[in-house]
PDB file of C-alpha atoms in Angstrom:
ATOM      1  CA  UNK A   1     -86.561 114.998 182.606  1.00 57.00           C
ATOM      2  CA  UNK A   2     -85.238 118.258 184.072  1.00 60.00           C
ATOM      3  CA  UNK A   3     -85.347 119.892 180.621  1.00 57.00           C
ATOM      4  CA  UNK A   4     -89.008 118.937 180.264  1.00 58.00           C
ATOM      5  CA  UNK A   5     -90.013 120.130 183.753  1.00 61.00           C
ATOM      6  CA  UNK A   6     -88.228 123.489 183.376  1.00 59.00           C
ATOM      7  CA  UNK A   7     -89.667 124.483 179.992  1.00 56.00           C
ATOM      8  CA  UNK A   8     -93.017 125.628 178.641  1.00 59.00           C
ATOM      9  CA  UNK A   9     -95.582 122.799 178.195  1.00 57.00           C
ATOM     10  CA  UNK A  10     -97.060 122.033 174.772  1.00 52.00           C
ATOM     11  CA  UNK A  11     -99.937 124.198 173.621  1.00 50.00           C
ATOM     12  CA  UNK A  12    -103.443 122.648 173.451  1.00 52.00           C
ATOM     13  CA  UNK A  13    -103.605 118.993 172.512  1.00 61.00           C
ATOM     14  CA  UNK A  14    -100.138 118.906 170.986  1.00 67.00           C
ATOM     15  CA  UNK A  15     -97.383 116.705 172.366  1.00 73.00           C
ATOM     16  CA  UNK A  16     -93.663 116.929 172.733  1.00 75.00           C
ATOM     17  CA  UNK A  17     -90.702 114.795 171.715  1.00 75.00           C
ATOM     18  CA  UNK A  18     -87.376 115.101 173.492  1.00 80.00           C
ATOM     19  CA  UNK A  19     -84.085 113.252 172.903  1.00 81.00           C
ATOM     20  CA  UNK A  20     -81.231 113.739 175.357  1.00 82.00           C
ATOM     21  CA  UNK A  21     -77.660 112.414 175.333  1.00 83.00           C
ATOM     22  CA  UNK A  22     -74.563 113.162 177.308  1.00 82.00           C
ATOM     23  CA  UNK A  23     -76.451 115.222 179.862  1.00 80.00           C
ATOM     24  CA  UNK A  24     -77.992 117.613 177.331  1.00 84.00           C
ATOM     25  CA  UNK A  25     -81.052 117.872 175.150  1.00 83.00           C
ATOM     26  CA  UNK A  26     -80.248 117.333 171.461  1.00 76.00           C
ATOM     27  CA  UNK A  27     -83.797 117.297 170.074  1.00 79.00           C
ATOM     28  CA  UNK A  28     -86.847 119.073 171.510  1.00 74.00           C
ATOM     29  CA  UNK A  29     -89.823 119.386 169.175  1.00 75.00           C
ATOM     30  CA  UNK A  30     -93.534 119.985 169.409  1.00 75.00           C
ATOM     31  CA  UNK A  31     -95.675 117.103 168.155  1.00 73.00           C
ATOM     32  CA  UNK A  32     -98.815 118.004 166.245  1.00 69.00           C
ATOM     33  CA  UNK A  33    -100.730 115.223 168.003  1.00 70.00           C
ATOM     34  CA  UNK A  34    -100.196 114.045 171.538  1.00 68.00           C
ATOM     35  CA  UNK A  35     -99.382 110.312 171.922  1.00 71.00           C
ATOM     36  CA  UNK A  36    -102.011 108.260 173.716  1.00 73.00           C
ATOM     37  CA  UNK A  37     -99.621 107.766 176.639  1.00 76.00           C
ATOM     38  CA  UNK A  38     -96.280 109.172 177.679  1.00 80.00           C
ATOM     39  CA  UNK A  39     -93.328 107.020 176.573  1.00 80.00           C
ATOM     40  CA  UNK A  40     -89.877 107.136 178.171  1.00 82.00           C
ATOM     41  CA  UNK A  41     -86.942 105.083 176.924  1.00 82.00           C
ATOM     42  CA  UNK A  42     -83.266 104.745 177.857  1.00 85.00           C
ATOM     43  CA  UNK A  43     -81.311 103.289 174.962  1.00 85.00           C
ATOM     44  CA  UNK A  44     -78.053 103.674 173.029  1.00 85.00           C
ATOM     45  CA  UNK A  45     -80.163 104.795 170.047  1.00 85.00           C
ATOM     46  CA  UNK A  46     -82.945 107.397 170.005  1.00 86.00           C
ATOM     47  CA  UNK A  47     -86.574 106.334 169.656  1.00 86.00           C
ATOM     48  CA  UNK A  48     -87.582 108.474 166.676  1.00 83.00           C
ATOM     49  CA  UNK A  49     -90.876 106.959 165.528  1.00 83.00           C
ATOM     50  CA  UNK A  50     -93.046 109.362 167.555  1.00 83.00           C
ATOM     51  CA  UNK A  51     -91.522 112.269 165.640  1.00 81.00           C
ATOM     52  CA  UNK A  52     -92.757 110.721 162.405  1.00 82.00           C
ATOM     53  CA  UNK A  53     -96.123 109.397 163.581  1.00 77.00           C
ATOM     54  CA  UNK A  54     -97.159 112.426 165.700  1.00 69.00           C
ATOM     55  CA  UNK A  55     -95.116 115.187 164.134  1.00 65.00           C
ATOM     56  CA  UNK A  56     -96.460 117.903 161.847  1.00 60.00           C
ATOM     57  CA  UNK A  57     -96.513 117.132 158.098  1.00 62.00           C
ATOM     58  CA  UNK A  58     -92.915 117.719 157.002  1.00 75.00           C
ATOM     59  CA  UNK A  59     -93.668 119.863 153.966  1.00 88.00           C
ATOM     60  CA  UNK A  60     -91.714 123.116 153.550  1.00 93.00           C
ATOM     61  CA  UNK A  61     -93.797 125.814 151.864  1.00 96.00           C
ATOM     62  CA  UNK A  62     -93.821 129.354 150.590  1.00 97.00           C
ATOM     63  CA  UNK A  63     -96.702 131.453 151.940  1.00 97.00           C
ATOM     64  CA  UNK A  64     -97.651 134.345 149.638  1.00 96.00           C
ATOM     65  CA  UNK A  65    -100.106 136.931 150.941  1.00 94.00           C
ATOM     66  CA  UNK A  66    -101.030 139.107 147.968  1.00 93.00           C
ATOM     67  CA  UNK A  67    -103.122 142.137 147.042  1.00 89.00           C
ATOM     68  CA  UNK A  68    -102.931 144.516 144.080  1.00 87.00           C
ATOM     69  CA  UNK A  69    -100.117 146.499 145.698  1.00 87.00           C
ATOM     70  CA  UNK A  70     -97.717 143.609 146.100  1.00 89.00           C
ATOM     71  CA  UNK A  71     -97.173 140.652 148.380  1.00 92.00           C
ATOM     72  CA  UNK A  72     -95.571 139.348 151.564  1.00 93.00           C
ATOM     73  CA  UNK A  73     -93.514 136.187 151.022  1.00 96.00           C
ATOM     74  CA  UNK A  74     -92.777 133.906 153.983  1.00 96.00           C
ATOM     75  CA  UNK A  75     -90.681 130.758 153.619  1.00 96.00           C
ATOM     76  CA  UNK A  76     -91.366 128.071 156.257  1.00 94.00           C
ATOM     77  CA  UNK A  77     -89.469 124.823 156.766  1.00 90.00           C
ATOM     78  CA  UNK A  78     -90.975 121.382 157.284  1.00 83.00           C
ATOM     79  CA  UNK A  79     -91.512 122.172 160.965  1.00 78.00           C
ATOM     80  CA  UNK A  80     -93.513 125.322 160.150  1.00 82.00           C
ATOM     81  CA  UNK A  81     -90.750 127.683 161.274  1.00 85.00           C
ATOM     82  CA  UNK A  82     -90.162 130.909 159.392  1.00 91.00           C
ATOM     83  CA  UNK A  83     -86.756 130.850 157.727  1.00 93.00           C
ATOM     84  CA  UNK A  84     -87.085 133.839 155.404  1.00 94.00           C
ATOM     85  CA  UNK A  85     -89.438 136.771 154.807  1.00 94.00           C
ATOM     86  CA  UNK A  86     -89.636 139.544 152.264  1.00 95.00           C
ATOM     87  CA  UNK A  87     -92.091 142.037 150.813  1.00 93.00           C
ATOM     88  CA  UNK A  88     -92.588 142.720 147.134  1.00 90.00           C
ATOM     89  CA  UNK A  89     -93.840 146.282 146.726  1.00 86.00           C
ATOM     90  CA  UNK A  90     -95.265 147.429 143.424  1.00 74.00           C
ATOM     91  CA  UNK A  91     -96.477 150.775 142.136  1.00 66.00           C
ATOM     92  CA  UNK A  92     -99.181 152.397 144.292  1.00 61.00           C
ATOM     93  CA  UNK A  93    -100.711 154.773 141.757  1.00 50.00           C
ATOM     94  CA  UNK A  94    -103.119 154.523 140.154  1.00 47.00           C
ATOM     95  CA  UNK A  95    -104.674 151.524 141.912  1.00 45.00           C
ATOM     96  CA  UNK A  96    -108.308 152.467 142.470  1.00 45.00           C
ATOM     97  CA  UNK A  97    -110.980 152.791 139.808  1.00 45.00           C
ATOM     98  CA  UNK A  98    -113.335 155.750 139.904  1.00 44.00           C
ATOM     99  CA  UNK A  99    -116.914 155.987 138.775  1.00 50.00           C
ATOM    100  CA  UNK A 100    -117.922 158.004 135.781  1.00 50.00           C
ATOM    101  CA  UNK A 101    -117.889 157.955 132.038  1.00 51.00           C
ATOM    102  CA  UNK A 102    -116.048 159.619 129.273  1.00 49.00           C
ATOM    103  CA  UNK A 103    -112.699 159.058 127.680  1.00 49.00           C
ATOM    104  CA  UNK A 104    -110.699 160.344 130.658  1.00 48.00           C
ATOM    105  CA  UNK A 105    -112.340 157.947 133.076  1.00 52.00           C
ATOM    106  CA  UNK A 106    -111.893 154.994 130.729  1.00 54.00           C
ATOM    107  CA  UNK A 107    -108.231 155.868 130.331  1.00 57.00           C
ATOM    108  CA  UNK A 108    -107.835 156.107 134.100  1.00 53.00           C
ATOM    109  CA  UNK A 109    -109.459 152.735 134.578  1.00 58.00           C
ATOM    110  CA  UNK A 110    -107.131 151.240 131.966  1.00 52.00           C
ATOM    111  CA  UNK A 111    -104.182 152.727 133.857  1.00 55.00           C
ATOM    112  CA  UNK A 112    -105.414 151.134 137.070  1.00 61.00           C
ATOM    113  CA  UNK A 113    -105.643 147.726 135.427  1.00 69.00           C
ATOM    114  CA  UNK A 114    -102.172 148.159 133.963  1.00 74.00           C
ATOM    115  CA  UNK A 115    -100.683 149.062 137.354  1.00 77.00           C
ATOM    116  CA  UNK A 116    -102.336 146.134 139.080  1.00 80.00           C
ATOM    117  CA  UNK A 117    -101.188 143.748 136.346  1.00 84.00           C
ATOM    118  CA  UNK A 118     -97.620 145.049 136.508  1.00 88.00           C
ATOM    119  CA  UNK A 119     -97.542 144.618 140.283  1.00 89.00           C
ATOM    120  CA  UNK A 120     -98.739 141.015 140.015  1.00 92.00           C
ATOM    121  CA  UNK A 121     -96.189 140.324 137.298  1.00 92.00           C
ATOM    122  CA  UNK A 122     -93.473 141.508 139.679  1.00 92.00           C
ATOM    123  CA  UNK A 123     -94.829 139.289 142.450  1.00 93.00           C
ATOM    124  CA  UNK A 124     -95.051 136.266 140.119  1.00 95.00           C
ATOM    125  CA  UNK A 125     -91.484 136.755 139.060  1.00 94.00           C
ATOM    126  CA  UNK A 126     -90.235 136.937 142.619  1.00 95.00           C
ATOM    127  CA  UNK A 127     -92.277 133.893 143.661  1.00 96.00           C
ATOM    128  CA  UNK A 128     -90.776 131.897 140.777  1.00 97.00           C
ATOM    129  CA  UNK A 129     -87.288 132.966 141.878  1.00 96.00           C
ATOM    130  CA  UNK A 130     -87.944 131.910 145.480  1.00 96.00           C
ATOM    131  CA  UNK A 131     -89.319 128.556 144.391  1.00 97.00           C
ATOM    132  CA  UNK A 132     -86.245 127.914 142.264  1.00 96.00           C
ATOM    133  CA  UNK A 133     -83.972 128.887 145.136  1.00 95.00           C
ATOM    134  CA  UNK A 134     -85.541 127.009 148.070  1.00 94.00           C
ATOM    135  CA  UNK A 135     -87.664 124.378 146.260  1.00 94.00           C
ATOM    136  CA  UNK A 136     -90.610 124.288 148.692  1.00 95.00           C
ATOM    137  CA  UNK A 137     -93.062 121.430 148.565  1.00 94.00           C
ATOM    138  CA  UNK A 138     -95.970 123.855 148.232  1.00 96.00           C
ATOM    139  CA  UNK A 139     -96.803 127.445 147.405  1.00 98.00           C
ATOM    140  CA  UNK A 140     -99.813 128.752 149.366  1.00 97.00           C
ATOM    141  CA  UNK A 141    -101.595 131.823 148.011  1.00 97.00           C
ATOM    142  CA  UNK A 142    -103.514 134.017 150.468  1.00 95.00           C
ATOM    143  CA  UNK A 143    -105.323 137.332 149.965  1.00 92.00           C
ATOM    144  CA  UNK A 144    -107.903 139.095 147.799  1.00 88.00           C
ATOM    145  CA  UNK A 145    -109.695 136.611 145.582  1.00 91.00           C
ATOM    146  CA  UNK A 146    -109.058 138.471 142.336  1.00 91.00           C
ATOM    147  CA  UNK A 147    -105.430 139.184 143.174  1.00 91.00           C
ATOM    148  CA  UNK A 148    -104.542 135.623 144.194  1.00 92.00           C
ATOM    149  CA  UNK A 149    -106.324 134.071 141.194  1.00 95.00           C
ATOM    150  CA  UNK A 150    -104.617 136.464 138.811  1.00 94.00           C
ATOM    151  CA  UNK A 151    -101.252 135.725 140.452  1.00 95.00           C
ATOM    152  CA  UNK A 152    -101.876 131.984 140.216  1.00 97.00           C
ATOM    153  CA  UNK A 153    -102.383 132.296 136.454  1.00 96.00           C
ATOM    154  CA  UNK A 154     -99.192 134.303 136.031  1.00 95.00           C
ATOM    155  CA  UNK A 155     -96.977 131.745 137.722  1.00 97.00           C
ATOM    156  CA  UNK A 156     -94.889 129.346 135.591  1.00 96.00           C
ATOM    157  CA  UNK A 157     -96.618 126.024 134.964  1.00 96.00           C
ATOM    158  CA  UNK A 158     -94.221 124.106 137.188  1.00 96.00           C
ATOM    159  CA  UNK A 159     -94.969 126.473 140.091  1.00 97.00           C
ATOM    160  CA  UNK A 160     -98.701 126.360 139.442  1.00 97.00           C
ATOM    161  CA  UNK A 161     -98.562 122.570 139.920  1.00 96.00           C
ATOM    162  CA  UNK A 162     -97.516 122.978 143.544  1.00 96.00           C
ATOM    163  CA  UNK A 163     -99.638 126.062 144.271  1.00 97.00           C
ATOM    164  CA  UNK A 164    -102.828 125.984 146.383  1.00 97.00           C
ATOM    165  CA  UNK A 165    -105.183 128.922 147.019  1.00 96.00           C
ATOM    166  CA  UNK A 166    -106.426 129.484 150.573  1.00 95.00           C
ATOM    167  CA  UNK A 167    -109.592 131.257 151.587  1.00 91.00           C
ATOM    168  CA  UNK A 168    -108.469 132.616 154.969  1.00 85.00           C
ATOM    169  CA  UNK A 169    -106.060 135.477 155.581  1.00 76.00           C
ATOM    170  CA  UNK A 170    -105.219 138.732 153.819  1.00 75.00           C
ATOM    171  CA  UNK A 171    -102.840 141.694 154.000  1.00 73.00           C
ATOM    172  CA  UNK A 172    -105.578 143.811 155.558  1.00 69.00           C
ATOM    173  CA  UNK A 173    -105.273 144.825 159.189  1.00 65.00           C
ATOM    174  CA  UNK A 174    -107.312 142.603 161.515  1.00 67.00           C
ATOM    175  CA  UNK A 175    -107.200 139.495 159.297  1.00 72.00           C
ATOM    176  CA  UNK A 176    -107.472 136.366 161.427  1.00 77.00           C
ATOM    177  CA  UNK A 177    -104.100 134.668 161.754  1.00 83.00           C
ATOM    178  CA  UNK A 178    -105.693 131.805 163.670  1.00 86.00           C
ATOM    179  CA  UNK A 179    -108.060 130.984 160.781  1.00 89.00           C
ATOM    180  CA  UNK A 180    -105.163 131.125 158.318  1.00 91.00           C
ATOM    181  CA  UNK A 181    -102.996 128.784 160.390  1.00 90.00           C
ATOM    182  CA  UNK A 182    -105.848 126.326 160.733  1.00 89.00           C
ATOM    183  CA  UNK A 183    -106.398 126.227 156.987  1.00 92.00           C
ATOM    184  CA  UNK A 184    -102.676 125.808 156.410  1.00 92.00           C
ATOM    185  CA  UNK A 185    -102.679 122.789 158.731  1.00 88.00           C
ATOM    186  CA  UNK A 186    -105.657 121.341 156.864  1.00 91.00           C
ATOM    187  CA  UNK A 187    -103.971 121.758 153.485  1.00 93.00           C
ATOM    188  CA  UNK A 188    -100.706 120.242 154.717  1.00 91.00           C
ATOM    189  CA  UNK A 189    -102.542 117.286 156.201  1.00 86.00           C
ATOM    190  CA  UNK A 190    -104.298 116.711 152.867  1.00 91.00           C
ATOM    191  CA  UNK A 191    -100.985 116.767 151.043  1.00 90.00           C
ATOM    192  CA  UNK A 192     -99.584 114.308 153.533  1.00 87.00           C
ATOM    193  CA  UNK A 193    -102.419 111.889 152.768  1.00 89.00           C
ATOM    194  CA  UNK A 194    -101.620 112.188 149.050  1.00 91.00           C
ATOM    195  CA  UNK A 195     -97.999 111.305 149.754  1.00 88.00           C
ATOM    196  CA  UNK A 196     -99.102 108.220 151.704  1.00 90.00           C
ATOM    197  CA  UNK A 197    -101.338 107.161 148.800  1.00 94.00           C
ATOM    198  CA  UNK A 198     -98.481 107.532 146.352  1.00 94.00           C
ATOM    199  CA  UNK A 199     -96.039 105.607 148.531  1.00 93.00           C
ATOM    200  CA  UNK A 200     -98.601 102.831 149.072  1.00 95.00           C
ATOM    201  CA  UNK A 201     -99.144 102.529 145.318  1.00 95.00           C
ATOM    202  CA  UNK A 202     -95.393 102.424 144.631  1.00 95.00           C
ATOM    203  CA  UNK A 203     -94.964  99.783 147.309  1.00 95.00           C
ATOM    204  CA  UNK A 204     -97.705  97.551 145.949  1.00 94.00           C
ATOM    205  CA  UNK A 205     -96.349  97.943 142.429  1.00 94.00           C
ATOM    206  CA  UNK A 206     -92.820  97.095 143.585  1.00 94.00           C
ATOM    207  CA  UNK A 207     -93.942  93.982 145.444  1.00 92.00           C
ATOM    208  CA  UNK A 208     -95.902  92.813 142.405  1.00 85.00           C
ATOM    209  CA  UNK A 209     -92.861  92.659 140.168  1.00 85.00           C
ATOM    210  CA  UNK A 210     -90.249  89.917 140.290  1.00 81.00           C
ATOM    211  CA  UNK A 211     -87.499  92.538 140.005  1.00 79.00           C
ATOM    212  CA  UNK A 212     -89.527  95.098 141.920  1.00 83.00           C
ATOM    213  CA  UNK A 213     -88.176  97.935 144.024  1.00 93.00           C
ATOM    214  CA  UNK A 214     -89.950  96.948 147.222  1.00 96.00           C
ATOM    215  CA  UNK A 215     -89.439  94.452 150.027  1.00 96.00           C
ATOM    216  CA  UNK A 216     -91.378  93.609 153.206  1.00 96.00           C
ATOM    217  CA  UNK A 217     -90.501  91.783 156.394  1.00 96.00           C
ATOM    218  CA  UNK A 218     -87.756  92.441 158.907  1.00 96.00           C
ATOM    219  CA  UNK A 219     -85.126  90.179 157.311  1.00 96.00           C
ATOM    220  CA  UNK A 220     -85.498  91.695 153.841  1.00 96.00           C
ATOM    221  CA  UNK A 221     -85.519  95.261 155.088  1.00 97.00           C
ATOM    222  CA  UNK A 222     -82.450  94.718 157.325  1.00 96.00           C
ATOM    223  CA  UNK A 223     -80.587  93.187 154.400  1.00 95.00           C
ATOM    224  CA  UNK A 224     -81.438  96.206 152.213  1.00 96.00           C
ATOM    225  CA  UNK A 225     -80.330  98.583 154.969  1.00 95.00           C
ATOM    226  CA  UNK A 226     -77.007  96.786 155.348  1.00 94.00           C
ATOM    227  CA  UNK A 227     -76.501  97.277 151.605  1.00 93.00           C
ATOM    228  CA  UNK A 228     -77.522 100.974 151.818  1.00 93.00           C
ATOM    229  CA  UNK A 229     -80.241 100.170 149.334  1.00 95.00           C
ATOM    230  CA  UNK A 230     -83.299 101.657 151.084  1.00 96.00           C
ATOM    231  CA  UNK A 231     -84.828 104.763 149.555  1.00 96.00           C
ATOM    232  CA  UNK A 232     -87.873 104.978 151.779  1.00 96.00           C
ATOM    233  CA  UNK A 233     -88.497 102.994 154.937  1.00 96.00           C
ATOM    234  CA  UNK A 234     -92.156 102.179 155.588  1.00 96.00           C
ATOM    235  CA  UNK A 235     -92.853 101.211 159.159  1.00 94.00           C
ATOM    236  CA  UNK A 236     -96.014 100.330 161.026  1.00 92.00           C
ATOM    237  CA  UNK A 237     -95.815  98.402 164.250  1.00 91.00           C
ATOM    238  CA  UNK A 238     -92.860  96.002 164.462  1.00 92.00           C
ATOM    239  CA  UNK A 239     -93.753  95.214 168.059  1.00 91.00           C
ATOM    240  CA  UNK A 240     -90.884  94.094 170.262  1.00 93.00           C
ATOM    241  CA  UNK A 241     -88.805  92.701 167.402  1.00 95.00           C
ATOM    242  CA  UNK A 242     -85.041  93.046 167.795  1.00 95.00           C
ATOM    243  CA  UNK A 243     -82.050  93.286 165.489  1.00 95.00           C
ATOM    244  CA  UNK A 244     -78.277  93.528 165.984  1.00 93.00           C
ATOM    245  CA  UNK A 245     -76.475  96.792 165.331  1.00 91.00           C
ATOM    246  CA  UNK A 246     -72.876  97.954 165.453  1.00 89.00           C
ATOM    247  CA  UNK A 247     -71.535 101.322 166.462  1.00 84.00           C
ATOM    248  CA  UNK A 248     -71.120 102.634 162.942  1.00 83.00           C
ATOM    249  CA  UNK A 249     -73.730 103.610 160.342  1.00 79.00           C
ATOM    250  CA  UNK A 250     -74.971 100.699 158.272  1.00 83.00           C
ATOM    251  CA  UNK A 251     -73.850  97.999 160.665  1.00 89.00           C
ATOM    252  CA  UNK A 252     -77.112  96.108 161.101  1.00 93.00           C
ATOM    253  CA  UNK A 253     -78.121  92.475 160.870  1.00 93.00           C
ATOM    254  CA  UNK A 254     -80.875  90.148 161.989  1.00 93.00           C
ATOM    255  CA  UNK A 255     -78.628  88.308 164.476  1.00 91.00           C
ATOM    256  CA  UNK A 256     -75.134  88.321 165.973  1.00 91.00           C
ATOM    257  CA  UNK A 257     -73.744  85.944 163.359  1.00 89.00           C
ATOM    258  CA  UNK A 258     -74.931  88.229 160.572  1.00 88.00           C
ATOM    259  CA  UNK A 259     -73.177  91.168 162.136  1.00 87.00           C
ATOM    260  CA  UNK A 260     -70.004  89.157 162.709  1.00 88.00           C
ATOM    261  CA  UNK A 261     -70.008  88.250 159.038  1.00 86.00           C
ATOM    262  CA  UNK A 262     -69.550  91.963 158.323  1.00 82.00           C
ATOM    263  CA  UNK A 263     -66.498  92.005 160.568  1.00 85.00           C
ATOM    264  CA  UNK A 264     -68.343  93.710 163.426  1.00 83.00           C
ATOM    265  CA  UNK A 265     -67.443  92.220 166.782  1.00 83.00           C
ATOM    266  CA  UNK A 266     -68.847  94.807 169.168  1.00 84.00           C
ATOM    267  CA  UNK A 267     -72.474  94.677 168.104  1.00 85.00           C
ATOM    268  CA  UNK A 268     -75.426  94.693 170.476  1.00 90.00           C
ATOM    269  CA  UNK A 269     -79.069  93.709 170.425  1.00 93.00           C
ATOM    270  CA  UNK A 270     -81.396  96.663 169.754  1.00 92.00           C
ATOM    271  CA  UNK A 271     -85.115  97.168 169.416  1.00 94.00           C
ATOM    272  CA  UNK A 272     -86.045  97.178 165.729  1.00 95.00           C
ATOM    273  CA  UNK A 273     -88.262 100.245 166.137  1.00 94.00           C
ATOM    274  CA  UNK A 274     -85.128 102.170 167.230  1.00 93.00           C
ATOM    275  CA  UNK A 275     -82.292 100.662 165.176  1.00 94.00           C
ATOM    276  CA  UNK A 276     -84.106 100.331 161.838  1.00 95.00           C
ATOM    277  CA  UNK A 277     -85.320 103.939 161.510  1.00 94.00           C
ATOM    278  CA  UNK A 278     -81.966 105.246 162.776  1.00 93.00           C
ATOM    279  CA  UNK A 279     -80.023 103.164 160.260  1.00 94.00           C
ATOM    280  CA  UNK A 280     -82.338 104.317 157.461  1.00 94.00           C
ATOM    281  CA  UNK A 281     -81.863 107.972 158.320  1.00 92.00           C
ATOM    282  CA  UNK A 282     -78.067 107.876 158.575  1.00 92.00           C
ATOM    283  CA  UNK A 283     -77.966 106.119 155.188  1.00 92.00           C
ATOM    284  CA  UNK A 284     -79.888 109.002 153.601  1.00 93.00           C
ATOM    285  CA  UNK A 285     -83.230 107.210 153.342  1.00 94.00           C
ATOM    286  CA  UNK A 286     -86.525 108.810 154.309  1.00 92.00           C
ATOM    287  CA  UNK A 287     -88.824 107.303 156.943  1.00 92.00           C
ATOM    288  CA  UNK A 288     -92.611 107.123 156.743  1.00 92.00           C
ATOM    289  CA  UNK A 289     -94.970 105.704 159.315  1.00 91.00           C
ATOM    290  CA  UNK A 290     -97.484 103.802 157.187  1.00 90.00           C
ATOM    291  CA  UNK A 291    -101.064 103.055 158.102  1.00 86.00           C
ATOM    292  CA  UNK A 292    -103.454 100.337 156.926  1.00 87.00           C
ATOM    293  CA  UNK A 293    -103.041 101.362 153.263  1.00 90.00           C
ATOM    294  CA  UNK A 294    -100.593  98.481 152.826  1.00 92.00           C
ATOM    295  CA  UNK A 295    -100.000  95.173 154.600  1.00 92.00           C
ATOM    296  CA  UNK A 296     -96.456  95.275 155.965  1.00 95.00           C
ATOM    297  CA  UNK A 297     -95.058  91.905 156.957  1.00 95.00           C
ATOM    298  CA  UNK A 298     -93.855  92.149 160.567  1.00 96.00           C
ATOM    299  CA  UNK A 299     -94.830  95.816 160.434  1.00 95.00           C
ATOM    300  CA  UNK A 300     -91.998  96.881 158.143  1.00 96.00           C
ATOM    301  CA  UNK A 301     -91.234  97.385 154.485  1.00 96.00           C
ATOM    302  CA  UNK A 302     -89.090  99.475 152.166  1.00 97.00           C
ATOM    303  CA  UNK A 303     -88.891 101.025 148.707  1.00 97.00           C
ATOM    304  CA  UNK A 304     -85.444 100.303 147.289  1.00 97.00           C
ATOM    305  CA  UNK A 305     -82.978 102.409 145.384  1.00 95.00           C
ATOM    306  CA  UNK A 306     -82.175  99.646 142.924  1.00 92.00           C
ATOM    307  CA  UNK A 307     -83.189  96.028 142.307  1.00 84.00           C
TER     308      UNK A 307
END
């Protein structure tokens, strides 16, 4: 608790998740939404569900702020932290059309269009390179309407599929960063809902097949975890259910006898909402807190790697 008392409090209505072990803080993250009540636990395993249910949408993205001169590229990880920035600078002359008629003016206007187009081609090429390198979940385009729409069209088809245009923000001085960040949060939340819809559909389809790639209920999920066969853990509210877990990754069973059958003699009883997500993560599975989209037996289900 000392680490919490001695540090800056969360901003606004956000919350905070802290995990400590061995006398030091090992995880300290801002939560997008504050839990209804403060929760404190002392356990051999960390209680990670609040990080998934109240955390920010974990979607890394590339933010591209563009105008006809070039663009600023900012790569952010799933926590919204900047991990890389760069500026693509194109030619700066001629960039502005002038009024008038005659051949000279028409030629000048054509030169302006050519310069702008070349600059956007350069930006599109660099965006495609960054996407190939870091594979963000989304590309967010910000800036002048004409510039961002033209850039969108110049991107490779695969990049266009993950690109969204935003209304707020620009490269101009005085552009509202607060409005931009709010729109980014809205877009990410919408994408998160799409992911939940897709997972729910996959889960229902898997349950509907005799050889399906989905299971529900604590016993079935624990069995799949012990076999390292969980691709995505879906968890709602397992209540106070308990399982048995060993000290090593993958050592999990519904009861002591099940753990002993694996040759594990030093197992201990653990809360399911701690041991199950932890075991899923260390096995390389992803964890999703699922809402009422699907009916999870005992508040837990899973998409499997193989049938």
